[in-house]
PDB file of C-alpha atoms in Angstrom:
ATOM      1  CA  UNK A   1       0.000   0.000   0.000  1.00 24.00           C
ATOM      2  CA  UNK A   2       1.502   3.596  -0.794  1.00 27.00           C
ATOM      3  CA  UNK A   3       1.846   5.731   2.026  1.00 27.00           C
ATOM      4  CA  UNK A   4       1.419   9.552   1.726  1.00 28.00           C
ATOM      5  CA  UNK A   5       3.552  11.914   3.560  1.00 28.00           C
ATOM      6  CA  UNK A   6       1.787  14.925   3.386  1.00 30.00           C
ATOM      7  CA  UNK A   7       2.809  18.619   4.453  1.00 32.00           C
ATOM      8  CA  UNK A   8       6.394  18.094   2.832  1.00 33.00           C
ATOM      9  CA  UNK A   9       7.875  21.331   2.377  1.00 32.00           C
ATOM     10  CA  UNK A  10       9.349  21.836  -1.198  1.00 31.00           C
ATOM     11  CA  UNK A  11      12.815  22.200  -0.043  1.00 31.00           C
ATOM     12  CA  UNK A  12      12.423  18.042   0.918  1.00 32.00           C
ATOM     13  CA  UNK A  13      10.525  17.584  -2.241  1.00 30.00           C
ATOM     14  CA  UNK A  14      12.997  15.373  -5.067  1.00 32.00           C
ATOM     15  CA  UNK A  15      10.642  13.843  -7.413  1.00 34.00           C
ATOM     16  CA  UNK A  16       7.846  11.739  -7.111  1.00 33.00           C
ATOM     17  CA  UNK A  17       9.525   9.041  -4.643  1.00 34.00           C
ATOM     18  CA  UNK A  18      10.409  11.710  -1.834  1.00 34.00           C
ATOM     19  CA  UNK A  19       6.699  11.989  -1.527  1.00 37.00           C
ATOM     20  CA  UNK A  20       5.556   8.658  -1.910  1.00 39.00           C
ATOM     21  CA  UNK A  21       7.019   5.480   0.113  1.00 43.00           C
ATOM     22  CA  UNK A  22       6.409   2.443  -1.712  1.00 45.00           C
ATOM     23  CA  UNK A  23       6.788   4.128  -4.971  1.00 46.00           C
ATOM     24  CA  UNK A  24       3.380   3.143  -7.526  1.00 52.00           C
ATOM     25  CA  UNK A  25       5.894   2.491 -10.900  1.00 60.00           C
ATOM     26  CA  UNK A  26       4.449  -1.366 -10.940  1.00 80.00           C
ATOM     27  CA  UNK A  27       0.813  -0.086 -12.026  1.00 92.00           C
ATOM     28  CA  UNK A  28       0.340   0.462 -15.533  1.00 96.00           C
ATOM     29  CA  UNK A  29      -2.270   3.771 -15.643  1.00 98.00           C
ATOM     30  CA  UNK A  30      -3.976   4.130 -19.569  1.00 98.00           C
ATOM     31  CA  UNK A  31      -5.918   6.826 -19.941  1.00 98.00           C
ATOM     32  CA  UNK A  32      -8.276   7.561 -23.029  1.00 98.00           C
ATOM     33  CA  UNK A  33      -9.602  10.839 -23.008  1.00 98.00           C
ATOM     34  CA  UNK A  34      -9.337  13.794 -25.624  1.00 97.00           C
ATOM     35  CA  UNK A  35      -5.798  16.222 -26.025  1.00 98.00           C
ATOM     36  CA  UNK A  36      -7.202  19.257 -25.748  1.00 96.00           C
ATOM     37  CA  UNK A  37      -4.396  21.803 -27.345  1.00 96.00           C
ATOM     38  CA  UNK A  38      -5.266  25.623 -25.519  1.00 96.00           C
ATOM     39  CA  UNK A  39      -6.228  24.649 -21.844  1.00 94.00           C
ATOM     40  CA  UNK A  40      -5.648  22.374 -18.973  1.00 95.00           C
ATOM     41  CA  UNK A  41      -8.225  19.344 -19.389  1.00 94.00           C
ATOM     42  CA  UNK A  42      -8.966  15.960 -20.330  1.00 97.00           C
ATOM     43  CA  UNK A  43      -5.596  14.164 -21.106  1.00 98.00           C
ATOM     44  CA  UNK A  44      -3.543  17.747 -20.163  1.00 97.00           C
ATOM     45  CA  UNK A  45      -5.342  17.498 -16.861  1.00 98.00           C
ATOM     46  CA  UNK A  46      -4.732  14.024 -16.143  1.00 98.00           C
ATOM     47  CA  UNK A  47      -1.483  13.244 -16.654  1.00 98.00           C
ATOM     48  CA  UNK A  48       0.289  15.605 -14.537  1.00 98.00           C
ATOM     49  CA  UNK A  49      -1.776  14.831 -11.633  1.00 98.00           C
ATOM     50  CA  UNK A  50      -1.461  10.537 -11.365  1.00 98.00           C
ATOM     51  CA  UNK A  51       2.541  11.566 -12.767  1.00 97.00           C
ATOM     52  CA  UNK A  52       3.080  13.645  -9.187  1.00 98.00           C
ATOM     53  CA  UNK A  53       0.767  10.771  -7.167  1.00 97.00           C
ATOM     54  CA  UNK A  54       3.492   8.037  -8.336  1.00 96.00           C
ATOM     55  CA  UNK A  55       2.230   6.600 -11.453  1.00 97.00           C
ATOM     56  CA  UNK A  56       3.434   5.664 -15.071  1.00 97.00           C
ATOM     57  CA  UNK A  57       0.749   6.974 -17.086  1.00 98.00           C
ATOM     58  CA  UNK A  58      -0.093   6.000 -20.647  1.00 98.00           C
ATOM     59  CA  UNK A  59      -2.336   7.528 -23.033  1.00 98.00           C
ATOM     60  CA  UNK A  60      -4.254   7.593 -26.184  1.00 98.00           C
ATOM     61  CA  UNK A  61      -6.279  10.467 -27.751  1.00 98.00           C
ATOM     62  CA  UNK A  62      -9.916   9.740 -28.751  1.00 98.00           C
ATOM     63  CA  UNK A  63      -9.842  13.579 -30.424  1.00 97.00           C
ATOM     64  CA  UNK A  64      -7.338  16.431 -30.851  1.00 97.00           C
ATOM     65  CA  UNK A  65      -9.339  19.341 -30.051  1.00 96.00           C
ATOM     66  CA  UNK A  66      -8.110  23.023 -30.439  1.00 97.00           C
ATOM     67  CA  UNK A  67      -9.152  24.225 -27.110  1.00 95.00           C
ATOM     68  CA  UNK A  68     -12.556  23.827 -24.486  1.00 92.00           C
ATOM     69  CA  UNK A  69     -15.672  23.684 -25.911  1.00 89.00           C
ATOM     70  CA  UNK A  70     -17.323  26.831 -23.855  1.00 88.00           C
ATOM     71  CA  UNK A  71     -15.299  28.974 -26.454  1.00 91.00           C
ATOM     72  CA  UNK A  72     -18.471  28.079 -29.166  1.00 88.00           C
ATOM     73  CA  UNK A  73     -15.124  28.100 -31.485  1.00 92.00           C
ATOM     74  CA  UNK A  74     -12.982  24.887 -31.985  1.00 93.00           C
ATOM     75  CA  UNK A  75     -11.882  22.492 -34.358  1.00 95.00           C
ATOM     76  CA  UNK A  76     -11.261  18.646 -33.297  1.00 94.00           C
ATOM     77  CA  UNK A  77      -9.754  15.765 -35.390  1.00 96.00           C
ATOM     78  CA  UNK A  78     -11.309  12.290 -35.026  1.00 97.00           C
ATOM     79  CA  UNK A  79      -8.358   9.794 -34.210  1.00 98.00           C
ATOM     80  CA  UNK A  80     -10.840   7.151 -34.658  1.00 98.00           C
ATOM     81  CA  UNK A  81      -8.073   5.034 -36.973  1.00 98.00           C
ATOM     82  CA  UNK A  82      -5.180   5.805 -35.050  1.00 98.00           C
ATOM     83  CA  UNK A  83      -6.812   3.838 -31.471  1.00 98.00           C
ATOM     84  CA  UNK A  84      -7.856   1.006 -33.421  1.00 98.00           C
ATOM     85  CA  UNK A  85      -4.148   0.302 -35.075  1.00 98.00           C
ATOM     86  CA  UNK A  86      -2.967   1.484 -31.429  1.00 98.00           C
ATOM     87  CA  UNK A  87      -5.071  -0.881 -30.012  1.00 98.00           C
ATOM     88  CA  UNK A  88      -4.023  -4.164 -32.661  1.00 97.00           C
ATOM     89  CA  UNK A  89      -0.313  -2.928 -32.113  1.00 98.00           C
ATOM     90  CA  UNK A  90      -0.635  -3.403 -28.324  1.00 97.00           C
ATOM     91  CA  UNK A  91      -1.931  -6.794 -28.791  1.00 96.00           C
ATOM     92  CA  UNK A  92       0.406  -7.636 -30.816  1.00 97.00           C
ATOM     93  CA  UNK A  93       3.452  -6.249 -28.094  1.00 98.00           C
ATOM     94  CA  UNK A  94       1.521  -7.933 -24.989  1.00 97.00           C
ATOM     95  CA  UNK A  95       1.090  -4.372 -23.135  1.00 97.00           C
ATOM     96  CA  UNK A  96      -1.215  -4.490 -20.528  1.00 96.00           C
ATOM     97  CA  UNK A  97      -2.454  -2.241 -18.099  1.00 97.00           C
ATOM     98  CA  UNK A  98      -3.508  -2.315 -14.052  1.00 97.00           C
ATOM     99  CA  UNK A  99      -6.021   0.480 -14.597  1.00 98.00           C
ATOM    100  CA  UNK A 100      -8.000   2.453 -17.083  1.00 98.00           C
ATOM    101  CA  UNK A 101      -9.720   5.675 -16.889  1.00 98.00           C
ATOM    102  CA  UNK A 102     -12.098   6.895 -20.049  1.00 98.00           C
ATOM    103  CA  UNK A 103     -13.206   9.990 -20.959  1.00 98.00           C
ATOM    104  CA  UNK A 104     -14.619  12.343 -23.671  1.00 97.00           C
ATOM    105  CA  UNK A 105     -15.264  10.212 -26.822  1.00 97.00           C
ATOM    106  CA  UNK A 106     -16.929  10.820 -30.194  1.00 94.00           C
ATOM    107  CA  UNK A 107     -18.579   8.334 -31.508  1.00 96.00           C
ATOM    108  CA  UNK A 108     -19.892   5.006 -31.343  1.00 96.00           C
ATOM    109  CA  UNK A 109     -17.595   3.408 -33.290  1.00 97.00           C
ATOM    110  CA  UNK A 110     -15.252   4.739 -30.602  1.00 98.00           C
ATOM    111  CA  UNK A 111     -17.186   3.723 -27.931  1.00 98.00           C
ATOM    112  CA  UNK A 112     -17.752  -0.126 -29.060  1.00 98.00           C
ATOM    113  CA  UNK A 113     -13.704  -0.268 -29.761  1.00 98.00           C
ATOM    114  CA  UNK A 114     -13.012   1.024 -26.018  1.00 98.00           C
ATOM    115  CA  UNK A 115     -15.896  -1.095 -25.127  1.00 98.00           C
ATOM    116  CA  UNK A 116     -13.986  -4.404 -26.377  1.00 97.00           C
ATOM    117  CA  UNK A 117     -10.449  -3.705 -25.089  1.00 98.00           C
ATOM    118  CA  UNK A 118     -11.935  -3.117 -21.839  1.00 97.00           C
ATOM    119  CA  UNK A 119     -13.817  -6.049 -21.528  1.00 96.00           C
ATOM    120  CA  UNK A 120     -10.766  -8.433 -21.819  1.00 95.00           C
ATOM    121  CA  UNK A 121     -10.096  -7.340 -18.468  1.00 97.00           C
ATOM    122  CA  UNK A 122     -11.106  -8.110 -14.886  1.00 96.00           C
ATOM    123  CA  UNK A 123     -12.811  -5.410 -13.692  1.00 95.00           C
ATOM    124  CA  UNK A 124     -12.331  -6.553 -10.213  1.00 94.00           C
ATOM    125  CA  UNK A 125      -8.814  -7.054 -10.455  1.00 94.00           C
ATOM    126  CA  UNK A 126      -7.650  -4.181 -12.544  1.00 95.00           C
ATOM    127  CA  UNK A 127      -9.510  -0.702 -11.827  1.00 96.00           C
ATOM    128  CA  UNK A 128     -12.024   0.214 -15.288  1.00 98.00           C
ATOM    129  CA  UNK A 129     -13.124   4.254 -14.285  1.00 98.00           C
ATOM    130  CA  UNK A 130     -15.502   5.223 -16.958  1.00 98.00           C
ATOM    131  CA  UNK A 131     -16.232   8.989 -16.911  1.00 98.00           C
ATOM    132  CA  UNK A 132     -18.965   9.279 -19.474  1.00 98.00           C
ATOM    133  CA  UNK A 133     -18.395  12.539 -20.326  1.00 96.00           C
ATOM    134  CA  UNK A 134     -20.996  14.154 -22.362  1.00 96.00           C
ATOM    135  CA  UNK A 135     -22.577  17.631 -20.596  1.00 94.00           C
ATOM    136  CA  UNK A 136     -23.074  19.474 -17.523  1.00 95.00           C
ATOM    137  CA  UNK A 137     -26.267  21.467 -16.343  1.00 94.00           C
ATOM    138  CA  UNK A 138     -28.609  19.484 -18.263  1.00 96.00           C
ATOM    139  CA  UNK A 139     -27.076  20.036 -21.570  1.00 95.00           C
ATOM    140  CA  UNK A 140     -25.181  17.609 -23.968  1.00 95.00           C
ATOM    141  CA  UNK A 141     -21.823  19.263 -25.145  1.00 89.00           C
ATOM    142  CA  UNK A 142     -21.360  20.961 -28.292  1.00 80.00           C
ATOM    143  CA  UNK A 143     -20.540  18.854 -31.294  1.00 78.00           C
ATOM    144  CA  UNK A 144     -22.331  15.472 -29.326  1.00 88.00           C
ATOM    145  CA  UNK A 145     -25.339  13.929 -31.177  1.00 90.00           C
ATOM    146  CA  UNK A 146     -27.868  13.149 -29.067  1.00 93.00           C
ATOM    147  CA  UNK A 147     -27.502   9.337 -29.688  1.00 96.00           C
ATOM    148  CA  UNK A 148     -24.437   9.440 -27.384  1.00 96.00           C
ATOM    149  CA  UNK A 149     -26.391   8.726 -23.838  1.00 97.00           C
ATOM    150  CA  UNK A 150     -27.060   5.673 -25.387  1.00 97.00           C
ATOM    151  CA  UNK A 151     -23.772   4.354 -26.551  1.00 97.00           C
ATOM    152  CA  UNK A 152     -22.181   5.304 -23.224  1.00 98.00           C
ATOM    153  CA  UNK A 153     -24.114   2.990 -21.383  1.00 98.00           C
ATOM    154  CA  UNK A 154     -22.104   0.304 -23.650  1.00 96.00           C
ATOM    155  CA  UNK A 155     -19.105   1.514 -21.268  1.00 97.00           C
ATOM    156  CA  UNK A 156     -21.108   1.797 -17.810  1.00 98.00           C
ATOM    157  CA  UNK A 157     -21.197  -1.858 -18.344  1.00 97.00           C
ATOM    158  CA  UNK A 158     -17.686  -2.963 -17.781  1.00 97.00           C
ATOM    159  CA  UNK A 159     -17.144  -0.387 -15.364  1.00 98.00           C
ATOM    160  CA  UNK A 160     -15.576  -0.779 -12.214  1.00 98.00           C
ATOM    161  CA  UNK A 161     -16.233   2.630 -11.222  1.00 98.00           C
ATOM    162  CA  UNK A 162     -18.808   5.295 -13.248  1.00 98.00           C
ATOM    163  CA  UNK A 163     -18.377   8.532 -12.245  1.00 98.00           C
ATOM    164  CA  UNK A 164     -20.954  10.842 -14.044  1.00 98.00           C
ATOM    165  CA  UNK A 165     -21.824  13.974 -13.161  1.00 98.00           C
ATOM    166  CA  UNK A 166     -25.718  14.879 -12.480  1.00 98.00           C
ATOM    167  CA  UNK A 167     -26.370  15.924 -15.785  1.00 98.00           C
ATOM    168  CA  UNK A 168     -24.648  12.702 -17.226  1.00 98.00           C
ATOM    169  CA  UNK A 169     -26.324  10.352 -14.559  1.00 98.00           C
ATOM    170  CA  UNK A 170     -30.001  11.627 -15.891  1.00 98.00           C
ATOM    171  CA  UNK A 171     -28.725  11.102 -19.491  1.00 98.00           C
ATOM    172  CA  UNK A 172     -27.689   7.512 -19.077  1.00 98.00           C
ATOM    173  CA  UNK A 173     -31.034   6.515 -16.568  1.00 98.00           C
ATOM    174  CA  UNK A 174     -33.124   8.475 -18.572  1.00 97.00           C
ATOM    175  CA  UNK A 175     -34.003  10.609 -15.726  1.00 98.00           C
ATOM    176  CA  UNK A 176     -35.758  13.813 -16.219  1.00 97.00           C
ATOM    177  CA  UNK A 177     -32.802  16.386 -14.716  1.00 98.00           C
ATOM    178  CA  UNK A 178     -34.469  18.834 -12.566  1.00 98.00           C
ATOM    179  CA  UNK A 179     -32.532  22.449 -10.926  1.00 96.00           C
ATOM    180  CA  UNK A 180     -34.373  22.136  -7.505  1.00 97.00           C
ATOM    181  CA  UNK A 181     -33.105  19.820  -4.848  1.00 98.00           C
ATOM    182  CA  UNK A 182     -33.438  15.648  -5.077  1.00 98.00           C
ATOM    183  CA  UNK A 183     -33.884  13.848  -2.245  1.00 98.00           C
ATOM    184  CA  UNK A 184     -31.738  11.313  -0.842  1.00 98.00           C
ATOM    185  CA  UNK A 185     -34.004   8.793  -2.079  1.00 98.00           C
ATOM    186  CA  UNK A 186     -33.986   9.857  -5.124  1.00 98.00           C
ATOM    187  CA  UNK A 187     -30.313  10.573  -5.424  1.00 98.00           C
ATOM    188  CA  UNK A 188     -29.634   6.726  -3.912  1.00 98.00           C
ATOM    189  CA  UNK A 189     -32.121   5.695  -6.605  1.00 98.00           C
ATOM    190  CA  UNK A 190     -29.972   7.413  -9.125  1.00 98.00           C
ATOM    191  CA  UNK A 191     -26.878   5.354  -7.660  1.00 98.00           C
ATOM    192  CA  UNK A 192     -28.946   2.450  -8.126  1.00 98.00           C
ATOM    193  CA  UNK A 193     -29.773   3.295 -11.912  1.00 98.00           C
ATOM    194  CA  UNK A 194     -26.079   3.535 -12.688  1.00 98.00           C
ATOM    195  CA  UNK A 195     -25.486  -0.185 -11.360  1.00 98.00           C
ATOM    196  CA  UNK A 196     -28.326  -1.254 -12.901  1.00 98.00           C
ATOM    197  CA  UNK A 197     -26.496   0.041 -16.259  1.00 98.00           C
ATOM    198  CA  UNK A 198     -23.409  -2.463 -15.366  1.00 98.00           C
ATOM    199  CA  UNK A 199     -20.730  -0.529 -12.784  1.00 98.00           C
ATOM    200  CA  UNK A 200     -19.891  -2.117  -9.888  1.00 98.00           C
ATOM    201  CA  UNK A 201     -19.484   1.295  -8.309  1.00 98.00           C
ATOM    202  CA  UNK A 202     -20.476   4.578  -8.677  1.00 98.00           C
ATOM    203  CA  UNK A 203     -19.777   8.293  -7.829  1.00 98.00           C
ATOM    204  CA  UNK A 204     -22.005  10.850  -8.973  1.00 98.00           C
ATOM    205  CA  UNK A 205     -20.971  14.224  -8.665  1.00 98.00           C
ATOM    206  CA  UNK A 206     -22.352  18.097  -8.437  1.00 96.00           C
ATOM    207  CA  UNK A 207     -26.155  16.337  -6.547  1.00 98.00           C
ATOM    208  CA  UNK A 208     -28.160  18.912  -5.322  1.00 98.00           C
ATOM    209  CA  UNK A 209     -29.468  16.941  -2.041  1.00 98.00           C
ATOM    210  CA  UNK A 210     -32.600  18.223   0.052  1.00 98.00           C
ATOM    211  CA  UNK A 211     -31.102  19.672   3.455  1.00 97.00           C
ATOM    212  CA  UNK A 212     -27.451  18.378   2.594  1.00 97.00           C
ATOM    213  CA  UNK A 213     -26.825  20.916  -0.413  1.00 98.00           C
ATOM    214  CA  UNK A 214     -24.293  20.251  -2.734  1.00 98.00           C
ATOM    215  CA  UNK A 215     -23.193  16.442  -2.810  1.00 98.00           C
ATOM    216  CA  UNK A 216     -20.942  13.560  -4.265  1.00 98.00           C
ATOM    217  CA  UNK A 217     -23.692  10.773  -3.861  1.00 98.00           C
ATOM    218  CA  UNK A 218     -22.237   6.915  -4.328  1.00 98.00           C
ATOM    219  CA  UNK A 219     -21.853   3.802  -3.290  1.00 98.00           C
ATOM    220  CA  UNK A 220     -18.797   0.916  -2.648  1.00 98.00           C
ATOM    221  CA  UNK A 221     -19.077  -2.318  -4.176  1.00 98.00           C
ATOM    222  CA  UNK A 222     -16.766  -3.477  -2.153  1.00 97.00           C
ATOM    223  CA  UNK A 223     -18.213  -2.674   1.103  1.00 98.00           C
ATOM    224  CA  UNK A 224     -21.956  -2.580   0.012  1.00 98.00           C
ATOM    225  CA  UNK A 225     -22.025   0.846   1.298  1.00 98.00           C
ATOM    226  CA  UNK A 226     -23.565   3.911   0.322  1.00 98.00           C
ATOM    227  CA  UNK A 227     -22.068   7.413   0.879  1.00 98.00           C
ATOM    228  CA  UNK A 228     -23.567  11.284   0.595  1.00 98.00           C
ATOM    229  CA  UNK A 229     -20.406  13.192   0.900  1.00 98.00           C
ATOM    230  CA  UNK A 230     -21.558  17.467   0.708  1.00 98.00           C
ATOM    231  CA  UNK A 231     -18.815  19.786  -0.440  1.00 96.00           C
ATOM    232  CA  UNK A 232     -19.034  23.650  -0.780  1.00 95.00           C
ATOM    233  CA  UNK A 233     -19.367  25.226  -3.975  1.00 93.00           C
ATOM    234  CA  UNK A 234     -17.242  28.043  -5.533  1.00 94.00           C
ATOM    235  CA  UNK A 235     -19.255  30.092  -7.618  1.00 91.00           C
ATOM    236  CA  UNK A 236     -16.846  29.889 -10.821  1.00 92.00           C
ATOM    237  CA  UNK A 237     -16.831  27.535 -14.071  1.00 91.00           C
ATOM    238  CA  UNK A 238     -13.541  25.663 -14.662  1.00 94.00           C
ATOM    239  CA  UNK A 239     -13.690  23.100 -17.593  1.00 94.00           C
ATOM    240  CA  UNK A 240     -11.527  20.155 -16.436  1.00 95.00           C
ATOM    241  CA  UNK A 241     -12.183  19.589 -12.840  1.00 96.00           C
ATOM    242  CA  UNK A 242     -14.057  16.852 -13.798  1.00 96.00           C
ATOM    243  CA  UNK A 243     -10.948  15.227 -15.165  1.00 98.00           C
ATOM    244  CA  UNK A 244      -8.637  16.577 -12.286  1.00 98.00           C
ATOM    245  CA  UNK A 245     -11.545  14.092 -10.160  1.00 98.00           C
ATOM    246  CA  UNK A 246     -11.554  11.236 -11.880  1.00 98.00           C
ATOM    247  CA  UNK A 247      -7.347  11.507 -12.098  1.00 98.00           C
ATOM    248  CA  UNK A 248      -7.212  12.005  -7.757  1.00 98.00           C
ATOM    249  CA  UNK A 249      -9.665   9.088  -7.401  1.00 98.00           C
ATOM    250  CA  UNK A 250      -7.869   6.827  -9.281  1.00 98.00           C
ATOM    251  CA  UNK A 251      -4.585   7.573  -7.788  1.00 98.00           C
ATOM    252  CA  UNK A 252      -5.942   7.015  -4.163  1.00 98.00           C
ATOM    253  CA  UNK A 253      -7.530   4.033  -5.342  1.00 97.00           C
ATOM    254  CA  UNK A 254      -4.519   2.548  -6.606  1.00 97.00           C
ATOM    255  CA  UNK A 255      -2.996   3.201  -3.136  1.00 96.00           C
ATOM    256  CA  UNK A 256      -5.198   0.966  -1.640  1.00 95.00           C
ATOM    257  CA  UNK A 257      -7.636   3.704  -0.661  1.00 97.00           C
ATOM    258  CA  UNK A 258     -11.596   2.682  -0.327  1.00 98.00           C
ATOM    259  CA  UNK A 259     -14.218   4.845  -2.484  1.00 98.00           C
ATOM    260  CA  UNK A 260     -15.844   6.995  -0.339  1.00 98.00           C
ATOM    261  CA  UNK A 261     -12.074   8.745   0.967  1.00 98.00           C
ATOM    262  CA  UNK A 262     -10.943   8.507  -2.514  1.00 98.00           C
ATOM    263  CA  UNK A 263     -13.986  10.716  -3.284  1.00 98.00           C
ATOM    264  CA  UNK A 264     -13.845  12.781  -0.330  1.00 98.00           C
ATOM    265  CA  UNK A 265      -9.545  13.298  -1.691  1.00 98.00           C
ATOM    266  CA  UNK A 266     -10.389  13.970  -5.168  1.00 98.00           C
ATOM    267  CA  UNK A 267     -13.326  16.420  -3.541  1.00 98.00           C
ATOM    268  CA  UNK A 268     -10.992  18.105  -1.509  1.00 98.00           C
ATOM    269  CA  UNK A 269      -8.315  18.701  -4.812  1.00 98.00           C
ATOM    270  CA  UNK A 270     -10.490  20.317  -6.709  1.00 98.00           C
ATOM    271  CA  UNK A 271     -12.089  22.423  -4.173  1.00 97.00           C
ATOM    272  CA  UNK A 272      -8.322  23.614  -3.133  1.00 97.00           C
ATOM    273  CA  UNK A 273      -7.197  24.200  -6.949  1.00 97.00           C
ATOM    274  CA  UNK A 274     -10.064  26.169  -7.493  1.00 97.00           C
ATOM    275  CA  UNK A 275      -9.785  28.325  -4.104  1.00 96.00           C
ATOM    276  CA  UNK A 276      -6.661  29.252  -5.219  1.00 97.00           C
ATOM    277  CA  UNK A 277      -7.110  30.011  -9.112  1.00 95.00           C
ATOM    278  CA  UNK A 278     -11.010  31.369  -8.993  1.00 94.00           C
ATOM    279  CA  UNK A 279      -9.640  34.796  -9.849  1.00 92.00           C
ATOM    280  CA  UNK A 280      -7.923  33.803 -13.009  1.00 90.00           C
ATOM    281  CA  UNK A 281      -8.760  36.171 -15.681  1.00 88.00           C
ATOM    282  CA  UNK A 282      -9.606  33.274 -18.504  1.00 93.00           C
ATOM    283  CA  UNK A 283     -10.913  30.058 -16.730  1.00 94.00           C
ATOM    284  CA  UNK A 284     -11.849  28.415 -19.977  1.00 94.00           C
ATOM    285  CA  UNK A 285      -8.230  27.492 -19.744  1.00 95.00           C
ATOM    286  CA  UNK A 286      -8.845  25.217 -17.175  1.00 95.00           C
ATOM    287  CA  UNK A 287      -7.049  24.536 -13.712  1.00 96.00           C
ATOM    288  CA  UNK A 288      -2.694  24.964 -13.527  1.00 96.00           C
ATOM    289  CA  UNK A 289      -2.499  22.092 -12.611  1.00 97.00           C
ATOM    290  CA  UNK A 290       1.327  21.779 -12.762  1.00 96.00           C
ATOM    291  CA  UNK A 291       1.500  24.694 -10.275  1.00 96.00           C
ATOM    292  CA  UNK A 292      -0.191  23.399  -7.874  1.00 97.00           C
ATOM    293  CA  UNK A 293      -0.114  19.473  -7.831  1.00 98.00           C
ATOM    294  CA  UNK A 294       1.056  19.869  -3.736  1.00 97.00           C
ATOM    295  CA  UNK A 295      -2.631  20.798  -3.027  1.00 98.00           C
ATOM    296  CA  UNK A 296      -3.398  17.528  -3.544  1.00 98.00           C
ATOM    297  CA  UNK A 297      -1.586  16.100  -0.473  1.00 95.00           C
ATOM    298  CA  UNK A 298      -3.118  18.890   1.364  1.00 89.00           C
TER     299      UNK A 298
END
């Protein structure tokens, strides 16, 4: 199990192993998720943060996209033939990997080719975290047919982990997405929905609960528990903390951490990123990460 030592002072700080005893470099991290050119998200997002938490991290681009998508201006390249000869050369070298996270993808075709390399592995021996990233506040995002709720749920079904955010949670369940509070009922019967889809476990995030406020609602396969876990909102738009969650819960779950303080970790990241950067002066460029990857030990 890794061990954090946390409140290191940068002077004792020399690479990743003077922060991390039992150094992760033995689990194999892919991550498939869009390369997003002008901005810190997806892929950009990602790899920086599971790099500082002790990981070698892999990747592979489902779309080169010019810059975030709240611009209403950007141009993105399919690399729908690049994964799939990616994919046959990797069979072909015996790479394999102890965890994969998924992101932002384009297409079914995409979908259904993640879909089958995931599914030639154990999904409860090697960690599958399927982020089926597709909109926020009740809105699919630009240049996303409507068809794609439906080929997500392909993914939610080898899922180890789903991790949708309320918006995307309604989309796949086919639950009408309402602004006003949810109860907890109805928030644990949206947990429910998602493992109904396929995922062993699930975290949904940005839940407006009835006299808890703002919540990450989910619940632990492993310990057939549920968990509400509320979190204070800053009142500024970020694209890419979504990304920067999924890449902090990973990491503490591949150091042995269970869901529910993985969640509360990755929680705590983003809310301490975005204290510190909500006065930027363009915040469709995403979260510096790289400038403040210590807040996550915080």
């Amino acid at each position: 199990m890794l061990k954090v030592r946390k409140n290191a002072s940068p002077s004792n700080r020399v690479g990743v192993a003077s922060q991390y005893e039992g150094f992760g470099m033995d689990k194999q991290i892919l991550l498939i998720n869009d390369m997003v050119e002008v901005g810190k998200l997806a892929l950009s997002t990602m790899v920086p943060v599971l790099s500082y938490m002790g990981f070698p991290v892999s990747t592979l681009p489902t779309a080169l996209v010019s810059n975030a998508f709240e611009y209403n201006k950007f141009n993105m390249l399919d690399t729908t033939s690049h994964m799939r000869e990616s994919f046959k050369a990797w069979g072909e070298l015996d790479f394999s990997f102890d965890a994969i996270a998924t992101g932002f993808m384009m297409s079914e075709e995409q979908v259904d080719l993640i879909n089958y390399f995931c599914s030639q592995y154990d999904r409860e021996e090697h960690y599958i975290l399927v982020d089926p990233t597709m909109g926020d506040d009740g809105h699919l995002y630009s240049g996303l047919g409507g068809e794609m709720p439906r080929f997500m749920r392909k993914l939610i079904a080898v899922a180890s982990i789903a991790v949708p955010n309320y918006t995307e949670a309604c989309m796949l369940t086919k639950t009408p997405y309402v602004t006003d509070p949810i109860s907890q009922r109805e928030a644990d019967g949206l947990v429910d929905k998602i493992r109904k889809l396929g995922a062993l476990s699930v975290s949904i995030t940005s839940c407006v609960v009835e006299g808890k406020g703002d919540c990450v609602v989910g619940y632990d396969y492993l310990l057939d528990q549920r968990f509400c876990l509320p979190f204070e909102r800053i009142p500024v738009d970020f694209p890419g903390t979504g990304d920067l969650f999924s890449a902090v819960l990973l990491g503490r779950l591949l150091q042995d951490q269970m869901l529910e303080s993985s969640t509360q970790s990755a929680m705590d990241a983003v809310y301490g990123m975005l204290d510190i950067c909500k006065n930027q002066n363009d915040p469709l460029r995403g979260i510096p990460v790289e400038q403040l990857l210590e807040v996550i030990d915080e």
